[in-house]
Short mmCIF file of C-alpha atoms in Angstrom, two decimals:
data_model
loop_
_atom_site.label_atom_id
_atom_site.label_comp_id
_atom_site.label_asym_id
_atom_site.label_seq_id
_atom_site.Cartn_x
_atom_site.Cartn_y
_atom_site.Cartn_z
CA UNK A 30 3.76 14.85 -8.02
CA UNK A 31 2.56 11.56 -9.41
CA UNK A 32 -1.21 11.16 -9.31
CA UNK A 33 -3.22 7.97 -9.51
CA UNK A 34 -6.97 8.22 -10.01
CA UNK A 35 -9.31 5.40 -9.03
CA UNK A 36 -12.97 5.20 -9.88
CA UNK A 37 -15.57 4.69 -8.53
CA UNK A 38 -14.85 5.58 -4.91
CA UNK A 39 -17.80 3.64 -3.58
CA UNK A 40 -20.04 0.91 -4.92
CA UNK A 41 -23.07 -0.68 -3.31
CA UNK A 42 -24.72 -3.46 -5.29
CA UNK A 43 -26.62 -6.70 -5.07
CA UNK A 44 -25.06 -10.11 -4.82
CA UNK A 45 -24.27 -11.60 -8.23
CA UNK A 46 -23.43 -8.28 -9.84
CA UNK A 47 -20.10 -7.72 -11.60
CA UNK A 48 -18.25 -4.55 -10.68
CA UNK A 49 -15.50 -2.83 -12.65
CA UNK A 50 -12.95 -0.57 -10.97
CA UNK A 51 -10.64 1.69 -12.99
CA UNK A 52 -7.16 2.83 -12.06
CA UNK A 53 -5.45 5.58 -14.05
CA UNK A 54 -2.03 7.16 -13.79
CA UNK A 55 -2.77 10.78 -14.68
CA UNK A 56 0.61 12.35 -15.24
CA UNK A 57 3.01 9.48 -15.77
CA UNK A 58 3.30 6.16 -17.57
CA UNK A 59 3.17 2.99 -15.54
CA UNK A 60 4.10 -0.33 -17.05
CA UNK A 61 3.15 -1.98 -13.78
CA UNK A 62 0.12 -1.40 -11.59
CA UNK A 63 -0.81 -3.26 -8.44
CA UNK A 64 -4.18 -4.20 -6.97
CA UNK A 65 -4.67 -4.56 -3.22
CA UNK A 66 -7.51 -5.48 -0.95
CA UNK A 67 -7.84 -4.24 2.60
CA UNK A 68 -10.26 -5.54 5.21
CA UNK A 69 -11.15 -3.40 8.24
CA UNK A 70 -8.28 -2.88 10.67
CA UNK A 71 -5.97 -4.98 8.53
CA UNK A 72 -3.06 -4.15 6.29
CA UNK A 73 -2.97 -4.15 2.50
CA UNK A 74 -2.93 -7.55 0.85
CA UNK A 75 -1.55 -7.68 -2.68
CA UNK A 76 -3.99 -9.38 -5.02
CA UNK A 77 -2.21 -9.13 -8.35
CA UNK A 78 0.40 -7.33 -10.39
CA UNK A 79 -0.89 -5.86 -13.61
CA UNK A 80 1.50 -5.53 -16.53
CA UNK A 81 0.70 -3.49 -19.61
CA UNK A 82 0.07 -5.70 -22.60
CA UNK A 83 0.35 -9.01 -20.78
CA UNK A 84 -1.51 -11.20 -18.35
CA UNK A 85 -1.65 -10.22 -14.71
CA UNK A 86 0.28 -12.13 -12.09
CA UNK A 87 -1.97 -13.21 -9.24
CA UNK A 88 -0.92 -13.85 -5.67
CA UNK A 89 -1.51 -17.22 -4.14
CA UNK A 90 -5.11 -17.75 -3.12
CA UNK A 91 -6.55 -15.07 -5.39
CA UNK A 92 -8.98 -16.43 -7.99
CA UNK A 93 -8.04 -15.06 -11.39
CA UNK A 94 -11.43 -15.96 -12.88
CA UNK A 95 -13.20 -13.98 -10.19
CA UNK A 96 -10.93 -10.94 -10.22
CA UNK A 97 -10.33 -10.08 -13.85
CA UNK A 98 -7.54 -7.62 -14.53
CA UNK A 99 -6.92 -5.80 -17.76
CA UNK A 100 -4.02 -3.43 -18.37
CA UNK A 101 -4.70 -2.14 -21.86
CA UNK A 102 -2.46 0.92 -21.83
CA UNK A 103 0.38 2.52 -19.90
CA UNK A 104 -2.10 4.65 -17.99
CA UNK A 105 -5.08 2.40 -17.34
CA UNK A 106 -5.69 -0.85 -15.49
CA UNK A 107 -9.10 -2.27 -14.59
CA UNK A 108 -10.20 -4.78 -11.98
CA UNK A 109 -13.54 -6.53 -12.49
CA UNK A 110 -15.03 -8.41 -9.57
CA UNK A 111 -17.26 -10.96 -11.27
CA UNK A 112 -20.45 -12.24 -9.67
CA UNK A 113 -19.65 -10.46 -6.44
CA UNK A 114 -20.85 -11.86 -3.12
CA UNK A 115 -20.98 -10.33 0.37
CA UNK A 116 -17.60 -11.83 1.27
CA UNK A 117 -16.06 -9.74 -1.53
CA UNK A 118 -17.02 -6.56 0.30
CA UNK A 119 -13.78 -4.76 1.01
CA UNK A 120 -11.64 -1.72 0.28
CA UNK A 121 -9.85 -2.17 -3.04
CA UNK A 122 -6.83 0.02 -3.78
CA UNK A 123 -4.63 0.28 -6.86
CA UNK A 124 -1.13 1.67 -7.13
CA UNK A 125 1.35 2.49 -9.86
CA UNK A 126 5.07 3.14 -10.06
CA UNK A 127 7.04 5.43 -12.31
CA UNK A 128 8.97 3.29 -14.70
CA UNK A 129 12.73 3.10 -14.96
CA UNK A 130 13.43 5.14 -11.85
CA UNK A 131 15.01 3.39 -8.89
CA UNK A 132 13.66 4.22 -5.47
CA UNK A 133 10.33 5.45 -6.74
CA UNK A 134 7.48 4.65 -4.37
CA UNK A 135 4.17 3.22 -5.40
CA UNK A 136 1.54 5.92 -5.67
CA UNK A 137 -1.89 4.87 -4.55
CA UNK A 138 -5.33 5.66 -5.83
CA UNK A 139 -7.98 6.81 -3.37
CA UNK A 140 -9.48 3.34 -3.16
CA UNK A 141 -12.89 1.85 -3.88
CA UNK A 142 -15.14 0.76 -1.07
CA UNK A 143 -17.19 -2.15 -2.34
CA UNK A 144 -20.29 -3.25 -0.44
CA UNK A 145 -22.21 -6.28 -1.65
CA UNK A 146 -25.69 -6.69 -0.23
CA UNK B 1 8.26 -17.11 3.77
CA UNK B 2 7.64 -13.40 3.90
CA UNK B 3 7.15 -11.84 7.31
CA UNK B 4 6.97 -8.20 8.31
CA UNK B 5 6.14 -7.33 11.91
CA UNK B 6 5.07 -4.08 13.52
CA UNK B 7 3.37 -3.30 16.83
CA UNK B 8 -0.39 -3.27 16.40
CA UNK B 9 -1.11 -0.09 18.32
CA UNK B 10 0.77 2.76 19.97
CA UNK B 11 -0.25 5.82 21.93
CA UNK B 12 1.73 9.03 22.27
CA UNK B 13 1.24 12.59 23.48
CA UNK B 14 1.01 15.68 21.33
CA UNK B 15 4.42 17.35 21.01
CA UNK B 16 6.32 14.19 21.94
CA UNK B 17 8.48 11.83 19.88
CA UNK B 18 7.42 8.32 18.93
CA UNK B 19 9.35 5.48 17.30
CA UNK B 20 7.54 2.78 15.33
CA UNK B 21 9.59 -0.36 14.75
CA UNK B 22 9.45 -2.81 11.87
CA UNK B 23 11.26 -6.11 11.53
CA UNK B 24 11.26 -8.10 8.34
CA UNK B 25 12.24 -11.48 6.94
CA UNK B 26 11.81 -11.61 3.19
CA UNK B 27 13.25 -13.71 0.38
CA UNK B 28 14.48 -10.60 -1.41
CA UNK B 29 15.10 -6.95 -0.57
CA UNK B 30 15.10 -3.90 -2.80
CA UNK B 31 14.18 -1.14 -0.41
CA UNK B 32 11.86 -0.40 2.48
CA UNK B 33 9.03 2.12 2.47
CA UNK B 34 6.94 3.77 5.14
CA UNK B 35 3.40 4.89 4.37
CA UNK B 36 0.80 6.78 6.39
CA UNK B 37 -2.84 5.80 6.08
CA UNK B 38 -5.76 7.64 7.63
CA UNK B 39 -8.95 5.65 8.16
CA UNK B 40 -10.88 5.11 4.93
CA UNK B 41 -8.17 6.69 2.79
CA UNK B 42 -5.36 5.41 0.59
CA UNK B 43 -1.79 5.23 1.89
CA UNK B 44 0.52 8.18 1.31
CA UNK B 45 4.27 7.84 0.92
CA UNK B 46 6.46 9.00 3.81
CA UNK B 47 9.97 7.65 3.34
CA UNK B 48 12.25 5.23 1.55
CA UNK B 49 15.42 3.46 2.68
CA UNK B 50 17.57 1.12 0.62
CA UNK B 51 20.96 1.62 2.30
CA UNK B 52 21.73 1.38 6.00
CA UNK B 53 21.34 4.54 7.99
CA UNK B 54 18.98 7.35 8.75
CA UNK B 55 16.91 9.34 6.27
CA UNK B 56 15.40 12.58 7.57
CA UNK B 57 12.45 14.46 6.06
CA UNK B 58 11.19 17.24 8.27
CA UNK B 59 9.41 15.81 11.33
CA UNK B 60 9.78 12.28 10.00
CA UNK B 61 12.92 10.14 9.96
CA UNK B 62 13.41 6.52 8.97
CA UNK B 63 16.25 4.18 9.82
CA UNK B 64 17.32 0.92 8.21
CA UNK B 65 19.66 -1.89 9.21
CA UNK B 66 19.70 -4.54 6.50
CA UNK B 67 21.86 -6.95 8.47
CA UNK B 68 19.32 -6.93 11.30
CA UNK B 69 16.24 -6.84 9.09
CA UNK B 70 15.09 -3.82 11.06
CA UNK B 71 13.70 -0.38 10.41
CA UNK B 72 12.02 2.31 12.42
CA UNK B 73 10.01 5.42 11.69
CA UNK B 74 10.59 8.35 14.03
CA UNK B 75 7.96 11.05 14.34
CA UNK B 76 8.91 14.26 16.15
CA UNK B 77 6.79 17.09 17.50
CA UNK B 78 3.69 14.97 17.26
CA UNK B 79 0.48 16.61 16.13
CA UNK B 80 -3.08 15.40 16.48
CA UNK B 81 -3.27 14.94 12.70
CA UNK B 82 -0.50 12.33 12.95
CA UNK B 83 -3.06 9.91 14.37
CA UNK B 84 -3.16 7.26 11.64
CA UNK B 85 -1.91 3.83 10.66
CA UNK B 86 1.73 3.56 9.67
CA UNK B 87 2.61 0.83 7.24
CA UNK B 88 6.06 -0.65 6.74
CA UNK B 89 6.55 -2.24 3.31
CA UNK B 90 9.45 -4.12 1.79
CA UNK B 91 9.99 -4.22 -1.94
CA UNK B 92 11.18 -7.59 -3.05
CA UNK B 93 13.99 -8.01 -5.50
CA UNK B 94 11.89 -9.65 -8.19
CA UNK B 95 11.11 -8.33 -11.62
CA UNK B 96 7.82 -6.78 -10.60
CA UNK B 97 9.21 -4.92 -7.56
CA UNK B 98 6.07 -5.68 -5.64
CA UNK B 99 5.60 -4.41 -2.10
CA UNK B 100 4.97 -6.66 0.87
CA UNK B 101 3.16 -4.77 3.59
CA UNK B 102 3.49 -5.21 7.31
CA UNK B 103 0.54 -5.46 9.64
CA UNK B 104 0.49 -1.70 10.22
CA UNK B 105 0.72 0.27 13.45
CA UNK B 106 -2.26 2.34 14.58
CA UNK B 107 -0.93 5.45 16.29
CA UNK B 108 -3.18 7.48 18.56
CA UNK B 109 -1.92 10.95 19.48
CA UNK B 110 -3.50 12.30 22.64
CA UNK B 111 -3.64 15.92 23.81
#
């Protein structure tokens, strides 16, 4: 089945640090990848839609200068949390969809737990 | 606006059947998905409905009524490992096919 790899799984760092999270589709090509954030006991909130070769589309209220997204190839998207602060601590999850196939679900990475001290 | 509602928590007994409901009001509709998420893990895909009716996959079934904006996930022969959050998600009809997630239902299966 479709596999999405996300790295790192956990990050603990000081306030002001920038953190990069990678999302890879291992056995399929994904023109579109999605980035979500999930706070404890809450559902997934879509942050942005990442399109290969073009600028990401951010959801309302998400700062594009703080959450930089790059989708350089059909198998890799990165999310960089710039100058992270404690309020950015959360569970970040990426997902990808097989292209050109109706009814295909989004396949999720294992998530990155980010803790800013 | 976009609104997807699910009960916050449910409790059921091992071996029993439980039904988790989801109602939605979205600007577009291109399918409804159910995901299972264990604490601290990523969601895993359970089922997909785009036409009205029931889809069955082993112990799990999902139903959709587009006219009522309603879906449910039915879990049979409950096992302890079914204790998890169950997320209802609607895919909008836009170009990006993004998913809008419901609030999630935390299911506790008791012995």
